[in-house]
Amino acid sequence: MDLLAKLEAIAQRHARMKALGGDAVGVVNEKMLSPTRALINGRETILAGTNNYMGITFDAECIAAGQKALAEYGTGTTGSRIANGSFALHKQLEAEFAAFLGRRHCIVFTTGYQANLGMMSGLAGPRDTIYLDADSHSSIYDGCTLSGAKLVRFRHNDAADLDKRLSRAEEDEGGKLVVLEGIYSMMGDRAPLADFIAVKKKHGFQLLVDEAHSFGVLGPHGRGLADEAGLEKEVDFVVGTFSKSVGAIGGFGAGDHPYFEYLRFAMRPYMFTASSSPASVATSIAAVRKLAAEPQRRKRLAENSARLFEGFRALGLELGCGEASPVVAVRCPDEPSTIAMWNALLRAGVYVNIALPPGTPNKLCLLRCSVSAAHSDADLDRIIELFGDVVAQGHGRKVANG
Amino acid sequence: MTDTVSQLCTLLEPFNTNGAALSAATDISTDLNIDSVTVMDFVMEVEDHFDIEIPLNVLSETRTVADLARVVEARTGKG
């Protein structure tokens, strides 16, 4: 039996997608022109699917910091933090993020994916139970699997459902970890944190919030959903990524627990991988300083998110959630129509993400936009206009009905 | 068909968009052609119907309706 024979269904699905036009899961940015512009298929294209929330990737100071680190520390670290040692830059990055987050401890990872893999598997073990939101990101699911803990899934954003499942639990004397996300990556909705914290007070568990899409974005200090809700003291552990509002690559876990630092010796995705490259660490340090010093970026992002959200709502589009968010998902009728509309949008000059089952909740087909503080009003109005032409005018329905 | 199997088949019906014949031998994922997320959504309905906890960990060894019925009966005390 050929090991790869099982990929045939995927190959056929990909071929069906490509037969409808471009390759929606294989886009190449031939040249990056700015945080919000690239050349795709030789055409200048507005980028509305980059998660580049702060538009910080071409910031002159961040680039200069990266170039300096490249010259001073070299191209790579060639080893892991544990086996080969840290660079001073890694320790500085952790100290700066801990200070920004108002936490005693911060551990950085090479990618955001590894941050979740590391934190889930470091915090929970085979005797413990992890309760995870049904719509959790794959990195949370994979981290849960790696932990060996008992895994119980609760209905999305439903604190009463978590309460019920905790009440149902057999008493096994293990620890309990509940995992939420600040902003859910597909639909753009936020966890109702106060409701979950009421359940925490009733049952007593430890709470981790993944602020991947909300770090730098929400809250008076830009620390995420818990900052916005004024509930940071109730959150035991925070996870985040450097690949969105920080504009680099990497991830972090943070907390105040006195044993937190010992997680470094209990997280395989931290121990057995090369540490992040000097340039990426240095640009992350420069970026977090900017997030602290320039709250106007958050304000601009909130205004831009509201502009796109209201514009889409005025077109009568069905959206992922009922509140303005930097993630704006448009619900589409089915897979062929979604692919056709994605192609039409790209040809007209805007790149968004296509999101299809099983990567989406409830088998939804989505055209997912992410808003940037670097989008101009004209960019956003053009995106709205194109969604009006392509999506609201029934282009999708026509394709779906043949 | 045992009572548990018939209840599971009833719960499975909304996920059976292909109209496959449902029985103890039905492979939940491959016979119904449903993805891993949909299987987890179905199991959530099963948990609520029987008021039991079915950790995701057991799903890797649970392929058929009969497999799932054994998990349910072990946890409702009928097994």
PDB file of N, CA and C in Angstrom, chain A residues 125-221:
ATOM      1  N   GLY A 125      -0.689  17.302  31.714  1.00  0.00           N
ATOM      2  CA  GLY A 125      -0.121  15.974  31.453  1.00  0.00           C
ATOM      3  C   GLY A 125      -1.216  14.928  31.481  1.00  0.00           C
ATOM      4  N   PRO A 126      -0.826  13.661  31.365  1.00  0.00           N
ATOM      5  CA  PRO A 126      -1.818  12.580  31.251  1.00  0.00           C
ATOM      6  C   PRO A 126      -2.817  12.493  32.408  1.00  0.00           C
ATOM      7  N   ARG A 127      -2.494  13.015  33.581  1.00  0.00           N
ATOM      8  CA  ARG A 127      -3.452  12.938  34.688  1.00  0.00           C
ATOM      9  C   ARG A 127      -4.413  14.122  34.722  1.00  0.00           C
ATOM     10  N   ASP A 128      -4.207  15.086  33.841  1.00  0.00           N
ATOM     11  CA  ASP A 128      -4.999  16.323  33.869  1.00  0.00           C
ATOM     12  C   ASP A 128      -6.070  16.317  32.774  1.00  0.00           C
ATOM     13  N   THR A 129      -6.951  17.316  32.847  1.00  0.00           N
ATOM     14  CA  THR A 129      -7.977  17.467  31.814  1.00  0.00           C
ATOM     15  C   THR A 129      -7.878  18.869  31.224  1.00  0.00           C
ATOM     16  N   ILE A 130      -7.922  18.940  29.893  1.00  0.00           N
ATOM     17  CA  ILE A 130      -7.997  20.241  29.225  1.00  0.00           C
ATOM     18  C   ILE A 130      -9.401  20.393  28.653  1.00  0.00           C
ATOM     19  N   TYR A 131     -10.053  21.492  28.979  1.00  0.00           N
ATOM     20  CA  TYR A 131     -11.349  21.848  28.396  1.00  0.00           C
ATOM     21  C   TYR A 131     -11.068  22.901  27.336  1.00  0.00           C
ATOM     22  N   LEU A 132     -11.385  22.561  26.083  1.00  0.00           N
ATOM     23  CA  LEU A 132     -11.080  23.523  25.024  1.00  0.00           C
ATOM     24  C   LEU A 132     -12.343  23.902  24.249  1.00  0.00           C
ATOM     25  N   ASP A 133     -12.372  25.159  23.848  1.00  0.00           N
ATOM     26  CA  ASP A 133     -13.491  25.661  23.048  1.00  0.00           C
ATOM     27  C   ASP A 133     -13.529  24.896  21.717  1.00  0.00           C
ATOM     28  N   ALA A 134     -14.731  24.565  21.268  1.00  0.00           N
ATOM     29  CA  ALA A 134     -14.879  23.774  20.039  1.00  0.00           C
ATOM     30  C   ALA A 134     -14.212  24.450  18.838  1.00  0.00           C
ATOM     31  N   ASP A 135     -14.175  25.772  18.822  1.00  0.00           N
ATOM     32  CA  ASP A 135     -13.614  26.487  17.670  1.00  0.00           C
ATOM     33  C   ASP A 135     -12.129  26.812  17.837  1.00  0.00           C
ATOM     34  N   SER A 136     -11.458  26.170  18.762  1.00  0.00           N
ATOM     35  CA  SER A 136     -10.038  26.460  19.003  1.00  0.00           C
ATOM     36  C   SER A 136      -9.197  26.255  17.749  1.00  0.00           C
ATOM     37  N   HIS A 137      -8.137  27.040  17.660  1.00  0.00           N
ATOM     38  CA  HIS A 137      -7.171  26.927  16.568  1.00  0.00           C
ATOM     39  C   HIS A 137      -6.497  25.549  16.596  1.00  0.00           C
ATOM     40  N   SER A 138      -6.075  25.097  15.436  1.00  0.00           N
ATOM     41  CA  SER A 138      -5.430  23.779  15.331  1.00  0.00           C
ATOM     42  C   SER A 138      -4.218  23.646  16.236  1.00  0.00           C
ATOM     43  N   SER A 139      -3.490  24.724  16.457  1.00  0.00           N
ATOM     44  CA  SER A 139      -2.306  24.637  17.319  1.00  0.00           C
ATOM     45  C   SER A 139      -2.711  24.282  18.750  1.00  0.00           C
ATOM     46  N   ILE A 140      -3.906  24.693  19.165  1.00  0.00           N
ATOM     47  CA  ILE A 140      -4.398  24.328  20.502  1.00  0.00           C
ATOM     48  C   ILE A 140      -4.760  22.845  20.521  1.00  0.00           C
ATOM     49  N   TYR A 141      -5.492  22.401  19.505  1.00  0.00           N
ATOM     50  CA  TYR A 141      -5.830  20.978  19.418  1.00  0.00           C
ATOM     51  C   TYR A 141      -4.558  20.128  19.415  1.00  0.00           C
ATOM     52  N   ASP A 142      -3.569  20.533  18.606  1.00  0.00           N
ATOM     53  CA  ASP A 142      -2.349  19.729  18.495  1.00  0.00           C
ATOM     54  C   ASP A 142      -1.565  19.742  19.809  1.00  0.00           C
ATOM     55  N   GLY A 143      -1.535  20.892  20.469  1.00  0.00           N
ATOM     56  CA  GLY A 143      -0.864  20.976  21.772  1.00  0.00           C
ATOM     57  C   GLY A 143      -1.556  20.097  22.797  1.00  0.00           C
ATOM     58  N   CYS A 144      -2.882  20.076  22.747  1.00  0.00           N
ATOM     59  CA  CYS A 144      -3.655  19.226  23.663  1.00  0.00           C
ATOM     60  C   CYS A 144      -3.315  17.766  23.433  1.00  0.00           C
ATOM     61  N   THR A 145      -3.245  17.367  22.169  1.00  0.00           N
ATOM     62  CA  THR A 145      -2.916  15.981  21.846  1.00  0.00           C
ATOM     63  C   THR A 145      -1.514  15.634  22.373  1.00  0.00           C
ATOM     64  N   LEU A 146      -0.584  16.556  22.153  1.00  0.00           N
ATOM     65  CA  LEU A 146       0.797  16.330  22.598  1.00  0.00           C
ATOM     66  C   LEU A 146       0.883  16.182  24.119  1.00  0.00           C
ATOM     67  N   SER A 147      -0.012  16.859  24.836  1.00  0.00           N
ATOM     68  CA  SER A 147       0.036  16.834  26.303  1.00  0.00           C
ATOM     69  C   SER A 147      -0.307  15.467  26.876  1.00  0.00           C
ATOM     70  N   GLY A 148      -1.118  14.693  26.150  1.00  0.00           N
ATOM     71  CA  GLY A 148      -1.585  13.415  26.695  1.00  0.00           C
ATOM     72  C   GLY A 148      -2.697  13.579  27.716  1.00  0.00           C
ATOM     73  N   ALA A 149      -3.151  14.802  27.938  1.00  0.00           N
ATOM     74  CA  ALA A 149      -4.232  15.041  28.905  1.00  0.00           C
ATOM     75  C   ALA A 149      -5.557  14.529  28.353  1.00  0.00           C
ATOM     76  N   LYS A 150      -6.512  14.345  29.256  1.00  0.00           N
ATOM     77  CA  LYS A 150      -7.883  14.056  28.822  1.00  0.00           C
ATOM     78  C   LYS A 150      -8.440  15.342  28.209  1.00  0.00           C
ATOM     79  N   LEU A 151      -9.075  15.212  27.042  1.00  0.00           N
ATOM     80  CA  LEU A 151      -9.539  16.395  26.318  1.00  0.00           C
ATOM     81  C   LEU A 151     -11.056  16.421  26.254  1.00  0.00           C
ATOM     82  N   VAL A 152     -11.625  17.519  26.725  1.00  0.00           N
ATOM     83  CA  VAL A 152     -13.075  17.690  26.667  1.00  0.00           C
ATOM     84  C   VAL A 152     -13.359  18.999  25.934  1.00  0.00           C
ATOM     85  N   ARG A 153     -14.207  18.901  24.933  1.00  0.00           N
ATOM     86  CA  ARG A 153     -14.499  20.045  24.073  1.00  0.00           C
ATOM     87  C   ARG A 153     -15.841  20.632  24.509  1.00  0.00           C
ATOM     88  N   PHE A 154     -15.901  21.945  24.676  1.00  0.00           N
ATOM     89  CA  PHE A 154     -17.190  22.569  25.014  1.00  0.00           C
ATOM     90  C   PHE A 154     -17.665  23.454  23.870  1.00  0.00           C
ATOM     91  N   ARG A 155     -18.973  23.728  23.865  1.00  0.00           N
ATOM     92  CA  ARG A 155     -19.560  24.490  22.758  1.00  0.00           C
ATOM     93  C   ARG A 155     -18.971  25.892  22.714  1.00  0.00           C
ATOM     94  N   HIS A 156     -18.769  26.354  21.490  1.00  0.00           N
ATOM     95  CA  HIS A 156     -18.068  27.616  21.263  1.00  0.00           C
ATOM     96  C   HIS A 156     -18.682  28.787  22.029  1.00  0.00           C
ATOM     97  N   ASN A 157     -17.834  29.468  22.792  1.00  0.00           N
ATOM     98  CA  ASN A 157     -18.211  30.688  23.528  1.00  0.00           C
ATOM     99  C   ASN A 157     -19.388  30.484  24.479  1.00  0.00           C
ATOM    100  N   ASP A 158     -19.567  29.244  24.957  1.00  0.00           N
ATOM    101  CA  ASP A 158     -20.741  28.919  25.767  1.00  0.00           C
ATOM    102  C   ASP A 158     -20.282  28.548  27.183  1.00  0.00           C
ATOM    103  N   ALA A 159     -20.266  29.549  28.065  1.00  0.00           N
ATOM    104  CA  ALA A 159     -19.783  29.319  29.433  1.00  0.00           C
ATOM    105  C   ALA A 159     -20.703  28.355  30.185  1.00  0.00           C
ATOM    106  N   ALA A 160     -22.006  28.399  29.902  1.00  0.00           N
ATOM    107  CA  ALA A 160     -22.940  27.486  30.567  1.00  0.00           C
ATOM    108  C   ALA A 160     -22.636  26.044  30.163  1.00  0.00           C
ATOM    109  N   ASP A 161     -22.236  25.851  28.910  1.00  0.00           N
ATOM    110  CA  ASP A 161     -21.884  24.509  28.444  1.00  0.00           C
ATOM    111  C   ASP A 161     -20.617  24.005  29.141  1.00  0.00           C
ATOM    112  N   LEU A 162     -19.638  24.899  29.326  1.00  0.00           N
ATOM    113  CA  LEU A 162     -18.429  24.517  30.071  1.00  0.00           C
ATOM    114  C   LEU A 162     -18.798  24.135  31.503  1.00  0.00           C
ATOM    115  N   ASP A 163     -19.656  24.930  32.109  1.00  0.00           N
ATOM    116  CA  ASP A 163     -20.120  24.671  33.480  1.00  0.00           C
ATOM    117  C   ASP A 163     -20.709  23.256  33.569  1.00  0.00           C
ATOM    118  N   LYS A 164     -21.563  22.936  32.594  1.00  0.00           N
ATOM    119  CA  LYS A 164     -22.207  21.618  32.564  1.00  0.00           C
ATOM    120  C   LYS A 164     -21.162  20.497  32.450  1.00  0.00           C
ATOM    121  N   ARG A 165     -20.189  20.702  31.567  1.00  0.00           N
ATOM    122  CA  ARG A 165     -19.181  19.659  31.351  1.00  0.00           C
ATOM    123  C   ARG A 165     -18.263  19.507  32.570  1.00  0.00           C
ATOM    124  N   LEU A 166     -17.975  20.609  33.250  1.00  0.00           N
ATOM    125  CA  LEU A 166     -17.166  20.521  34.476  1.00  0.00           C
ATOM    126  C   LEU A 166     -17.949  19.798  35.573  1.00  0.00           C
ATOM    127  N   SER A 167     -19.255  20.028  35.610  1.00  0.00           N
ATOM    128  CA  SER A 167     -20.085  19.372  36.625  1.00  0.00           C
ATOM    129  C   SER A 167     -20.167  17.873  36.372  1.00  0.00           C
ATOM    130  N   ARG A 168     -20.091  17.493  35.076  1.00  0.00           N
ATOM    131  CA  ARG A 168     -20.194  16.112  34.662  1.00  0.00           C
ATOM    132  C   ARG A 168     -18.900  15.322  34.926  1.00  0.00           C
ATOM    133  N   ALA A 169     -17.795  16.059  35.109  1.00  0.00           N
ATOM    134  CA  ALA A 169     -16.480  15.410  35.152  1.00  0.00           C
ATOM    135  C   ALA A 169     -16.369  14.440  36.305  1.00  0.00           C
ATOM    136  N   GLU A 170     -15.742  13.315  36.013  1.00  0.00           N
ATOM    137  CA  GLU A 170     -15.460  12.368  37.077  1.00  0.00           C
ATOM    138  C   GLU A 170     -14.289  12.934  37.877  1.00  0.00           C
ATOM    139  N   GLU A 171     -14.356  12.855  39.191  1.00  0.00           N
ATOM    140  CA  GLU A 171     -13.277  13.406  40.021  1.00  0.00           C
ATOM    141  C   GLU A 171     -12.053  12.496  39.932  1.00  0.00           C
ATOM    142  N   ASP A 172     -10.988  13.023  39.355  1.00  0.00           N
ATOM    143  CA  ASP A 172      -9.811  12.177  39.182  1.00  0.00           C
ATOM    144  C   ASP A 172      -8.561  12.810  39.788  1.00  0.00           C
ATOM    145  N   GLU A 173      -8.760  13.916  40.522  1.00  0.00           N
ATOM    146  CA  GLU A 173      -7.660  14.559  41.263  1.00  0.00           C
ATOM    147  C   GLU A 173      -6.595  15.195  40.380  1.00  0.00           C
ATOM    148  N   GLY A 174      -6.791  15.190  39.062  1.00  0.00           N
ATOM    149  CA  GLY A 174      -5.843  15.879  38.191  1.00  0.00           C
ATOM    150  C   GLY A 174      -6.200  17.364  38.114  1.00  0.00           C
ATOM    151  N   GLY A 175      -5.293  18.139  37.500  1.00  0.00           N
ATOM    152  CA  GLY A 175      -5.566  19.553  37.308  1.00  0.00           C
ATOM    153  C   GLY A 175      -6.505  19.764  36.128  1.00  0.00           C
ATOM    154  N   LYS A 176      -7.095  20.959  36.094  1.00  0.00           N
ATOM    155  CA  LYS A 176      -8.002  21.304  34.994  1.00  0.00           C
ATOM    156  C   LYS A 176      -7.533  22.613  34.355  1.00  0.00           C
ATOM    157  N   LEU A 177      -7.363  22.556  33.035  1.00  0.00           N
ATOM    158  CA  LEU A 177      -6.959  23.742  32.283  1.00  0.00           C
ATOM    159  C   LEU A 177      -8.070  24.073  31.293  1.00  0.00           C
ATOM    160  N   VAL A 178      -8.527  25.318  31.311  1.00  0.00           N
ATOM    161  CA  VAL A 178      -9.518  25.768  30.331  1.00  0.00           C
ATOM    162  C   VAL A 178      -8.817  26.713  29.358  1.00  0.00           C
ATOM    163  N   VAL A 179      -9.061  26.491  28.059  1.00  0.00           N
ATOM    164  CA  VAL A 179      -8.378  27.271  27.026  1.00  0.00           C
ATOM    165  C   VAL A 179      -9.397  28.065  26.210  1.00  0.00           C
ATOM    166  N   LEU A 180      -9.177  29.368  26.135  1.00  0.00           N
ATOM    167  CA  LEU A 180     -10.038  30.265  25.342  1.00  0.00           C
ATOM    168  C   LEU A 180      -9.154  31.061  24.394  1.00  0.00           C
ATOM    169  N   GLU A 181      -9.786  31.712  23.419  1.00  0.00           N
ATOM    170  CA  GLU A 181      -9.054  32.635  22.552  1.00  0.00           C
ATOM    171  C   GLU A 181      -9.646  34.037  22.687  1.00  0.00           C
ATOM    172  N   GLY A 182      -8.769  35.024  22.589  1.00  0.00           N
ATOM    173  CA  GLY A 182      -9.218  36.418  22.686  1.00  0.00           C
ATOM    174  C   GLY A 182     -10.126  36.770  21.521  1.00  0.00           C
ATOM    175  N   ILE A 183      -9.623  36.572  20.305  1.00  0.00           N
ATOM    176  CA  ILE A 183     -10.422  36.722  19.080  1.00  0.00           C
ATOM    177  C   ILE A 183     -10.256  35.421  18.307  1.00  0.00           C
ATOM    178  N   TYR A 184     -11.378  34.829  17.906  1.00  0.00           N
ATOM    179  CA  TYR A 184     -11.305  33.569  17.150  1.00  0.00           C
ATOM    180  C   TYR A 184     -10.973  33.877  15.698  1.00  0.00           C
ATOM    181  N   SER A 185     -10.011  33.097  15.169  1.00  0.00           N
ATOM    182  CA  SER A 185      -9.342  33.487  13.924  1.00  0.00           C
ATOM    183  C   SER A 185     -10.236  33.394  12.696  1.00  0.00           C
ATOM    184  N   MET A 186     -11.240  32.558  12.728  1.00  0.00           N
ATOM    185  CA  MET A 186     -12.069  32.399  11.533  1.00  0.00           C
ATOM    186  C   MET A 186     -13.253  33.368  11.529  1.00  0.00           C
ATOM    187  N   MET A 187     -13.975  33.462  12.635  1.00  0.00           N
ATOM    188  CA  MET A 187     -15.208  34.254  12.658  1.00  0.00           C
ATOM    189  C   MET A 187     -15.001  35.664  13.219  1.00  0.00           C
ATOM    190  N   GLY A 188     -13.892  35.892  13.914  1.00  0.00           N
ATOM    191  CA  GLY A 188     -13.597  37.228  14.432  1.00  0.00           C
ATOM    192  C   GLY A 188     -14.283  37.571  15.740  1.00  0.00           C
ATOM    193  N   ASP A 189     -14.996  36.608  16.337  1.00  0.00           N
ATOM    194  CA  ASP A 189     -15.702  36.907  17.587  1.00  0.00           C
ATOM    195  C   ASP A 189     -14.776  36.731  18.786  1.00  0.00           C
ATOM    196  N   ARG A 190     -15.155  37.382  19.893  1.00  0.00           N
ATOM    197  CA  ARG A 190     -14.346  37.337  21.117  1.00  0.00           C
ATOM    198  C   ARG A 190     -14.960  36.379  22.130  1.00  0.00           C
ATOM    199  N   ALA A 191     -14.132  35.835  22.994  1.00  0.00           N
ATOM    200  CA  ALA A 191     -14.664  35.004  24.088  1.00  0.00           C
ATOM    201  C   ALA A 191     -15.382  35.913  25.095  1.00  0.00           C
ATOM    202  N   PRO A 192     -16.564  35.495  25.587  1.00  0.00           N
ATOM    203  CA  PRO A 192     -17.233  36.251  26.660  1.00  0.00           C
ATOM    204  C   PRO A 192     -16.538  35.960  27.992  1.00  0.00           C
ATOM    205  N   LEU A 193     -15.437  36.676  28.221  1.00  0.00           N
ATOM    206  CA  LEU A 193     -14.508  36.320  29.292  1.00  0.00           C
ATOM    207  C   LEU A 193     -15.152  36.374  30.677  1.00  0.00           C
ATOM    208  N   ALA A 194     -15.976  37.385  30.935  1.00  0.00           N
ATOM    209  CA  ALA A 194     -16.580  37.515  32.273  1.00  0.00           C
ATOM    210  C   ALA A 194     -17.440  36.296  32.593  1.00  0.00           C
ATOM    211  N   ASP A 195     -18.147  35.776  31.596  1.00  0.00           N
ATOM    212  CA  ASP A 195     -18.996  34.592  31.825  1.00  0.00           C
ATOM    213  C   ASP A 195     -18.138  33.385  32.206  1.00  0.00           C
ATOM    214  N   PHE A 196     -17.010  33.223  31.509  1.00  0.00           N
ATOM    215  CA  PHE A 196     -16.142  32.082  31.799  1.00  0.00           C
ATOM    216  C   PHE A 196     -15.493  32.234  33.177  1.00  0.00           C
ATOM    217  N   ILE A 197     -15.206  33.478  33.561  1.00  0.00           N
ATOM    218  CA  ILE A 197     -14.558  33.677  34.860  1.00  0.00           C
ATOM    219  C   ILE A 197     -15.551  33.405  35.998  1.00  0.00           C
ATOM    220  N   ALA A 198     -16.823  33.642  35.755  1.00  0.00           N
ATOM    221  CA  ALA A 198     -17.836  33.248  36.749  1.00  0.00           C
ATOM    222  C   ALA A 198     -17.812  31.718  36.934  1.00  0.00           C
ATOM    223  N   VAL A 199     -17.642  30.981  35.837  1.00  0.00           N
ATOM    224  CA  VAL A 199     -17.564  29.515  35.919  1.00  0.00           C
ATOM    225  C   VAL A 199     -16.269  29.100  36.623  1.00  0.00           C
ATOM    226  N   LYS A 200     -15.202  29.865  36.379  1.00  0.00           N
ATOM    227  CA  LYS A 200     -13.919  29.574  37.036  1.00  0.00           C
ATOM    228  C   LYS A 200     -14.062  29.694  38.554  1.00  0.00           C
ATOM    229  N   LYS A 201     -14.799  30.721  38.986  1.00  0.00           N
ATOM    230  CA  LYS A 201     -14.964  30.922  40.433  1.00  0.00           C
ATOM    231  C   LYS A 201     -15.769  29.784  41.043  1.00  0.00           C
ATOM    232  N   LYS A 202     -16.677  29.225  40.270  1.00  0.00           N
ATOM    233  CA  LYS A 202     -17.509  28.124  40.776  1.00  0.00           C
ATOM    234  C   LYS A 202     -16.725  26.810  40.845  1.00  0.00           C
ATOM    235  N   HIS A 203     -15.952  26.517  39.786  1.00  0.00           N
ATOM    236  CA  HIS A 203     -15.327  25.186  39.693  1.00  0.00           C
ATOM    237  C   HIS A 203     -13.849  25.169  40.051  1.00  0.00           C
ATOM    238  N   GLY A 204     -13.164  26.299  39.915  1.00  0.00           N
ATOM    239  CA  GLY A 204     -11.744  26.331  40.219  1.00  0.00           C
ATOM    240  C   GLY A 204     -10.916  25.572  39.205  1.00  0.00           C
ATOM    241  N   PHE A 205     -10.489  26.241  38.173  1.00  0.00           N
ATOM    242  CA  PHE A 205      -9.572  25.650  37.195  1.00  0.00           C
ATOM    243  C   PHE A 205      -8.510  26.688  36.900  1.00  0.00           C
ATOM    244  N   GLN A 206      -7.507  26.330  36.114  1.00  0.00           N
ATOM    245  CA  GLN A 206      -6.544  27.328  35.663  1.00  0.00           C
ATOM    246  C   GLN A 206      -6.908  27.713  34.235  1.00  0.00           C
ATOM    247  N   LEU A 207      -6.772  28.989  33.936  1.00  0.00           N
ATOM    248  CA  LEU A 207      -7.292  29.545  32.678  1.00  0.00           C
ATOM    249  C   LEU A 207      -6.162  30.074  31.808  1.00  0.00           C
ATOM    250  N   LEU A 208      -6.163  29.641  30.552  1.00  0.00           N
ATOM    251  CA  LEU A 208      -5.214  30.148  29.556  1.00  0.00           C
ATOM    252  C   LEU A 208      -6.011  30.850  28.453  1.00  0.00           C
ATOM    253  N   VAL A 209      -5.578  32.048  28.095  1.00  0.00           N
ATOM    254  CA  VAL A 209      -6.200  32.753  26.968  1.00  0.00           C
ATOM    255  C   VAL A 209      -5.152  32.933  25.878  1.00  0.00           C
ATOM    256  N   ASP A 210      -5.464  32.444  24.690  1.00  0.00           N
ATOM    257  CA  ASP A 210      -4.606  32.634  23.518  1.00  0.00           C
ATOM    258  C   ASP A 210      -5.000  33.958  22.874  1.00  0.00           C
ATOM    259  N   GLU A 211      -4.125  34.936  22.995  1.00  0.00           N
ATOM    260  CA  GLU A 211      -4.414  36.280  22.481  1.00  0.00           C
ATOM    261  C   GLU A 211      -3.756  36.489  21.103  1.00  0.00           C
ATOM    262  N   ALA A 212      -3.612  35.414  20.325  1.00  0.00           N
ATOM    263  CA  ALA A 212      -2.907  35.508  19.031  1.00  0.00           C
ATOM    264  C   ALA A 212      -3.439  36.657  18.172  1.00  0.00           C
ATOM    265  N   HIS A 213      -4.768  36.743  18.049  1.00  0.00           N
ATOM    266  CA  HIS A 213      -5.350  37.774  17.171  1.00  0.00           C
ATOM    267  C   HIS A 213      -5.748  39.039  17.935  1.00  0.00           C
ATOM    268  N   SER A 214      -5.628  39.025  19.256  1.00  0.00           N
ATOM    269  CA  SER A 214      -6.067  40.181  20.043  1.00  0.00           C
ATOM    270  C   SER A 214      -4.910  40.916  20.702  1.00  0.00           C
ATOM    271  N   PHE A 215      -3.735  40.275  20.786  1.00  0.00           N
ATOM    272  CA  PHE A 215      -2.561  40.949  21.342  1.00  0.00           C
ATOM    273  C   PHE A 215      -2.179  42.128  20.442  1.00  0.00           C
ATOM    274  N   GLY A 216      -1.958  43.269  21.065  1.00  0.00           N
ATOM    275  CA  GLY A 216      -1.627  44.479  20.290  1.00  0.00           C
ATOM    276  C   GLY A 216      -2.852  45.172  19.742  1.00  0.00           C
ATOM    277  N   VAL A 217      -3.995  44.472  19.800  1.00  0.00           N
ATOM    278  CA  VAL A 217      -5.206  44.935  19.126  1.00  0.00           C
ATOM    279  C   VAL A 217      -6.238  45.452  20.127  1.00  0.00           C
ATOM    280  N   LEU A 218      -6.521  44.659  21.173  1.00  0.00           N
ATOM    281  CA  LEU A 218      -7.585  44.991  22.117  1.00  0.00           C
ATOM    282  C   LEU A 218      -7.008  45.503  23.437  1.00  0.00           C
ATOM    283  N   GLY A 219      -7.827  46.285  24.125  1.00  0.00           N
ATOM    284  CA  GLY A 219      -7.489  46.721  25.471  1.00  0.00           C
ATOM    285  C   GLY A 219      -6.786  48.058  25.495  1.00  0.00           C
ATOM    286  N   PRO A 220      -6.932  48.768  26.623  1.00  0.00           N
ATOM    287  CA  PRO A 220      -6.304  50.098  26.731  1.00  0.00           C
ATOM    288  C   PRO A 220      -4.782  50.053  26.593  1.00  0.00           C
ATOM    289  N   HIS A 221      -4.153  48.919  26.971  1.00  0.00           N
ATOM    290  CA  HIS A 221      -2.695  48.793  26.827  1.00  0.00           C
ATOM    291  C   HIS A 221      -2.307  47.919  25.638  1.00  0.00           C
TER     292      HIS A 221
END
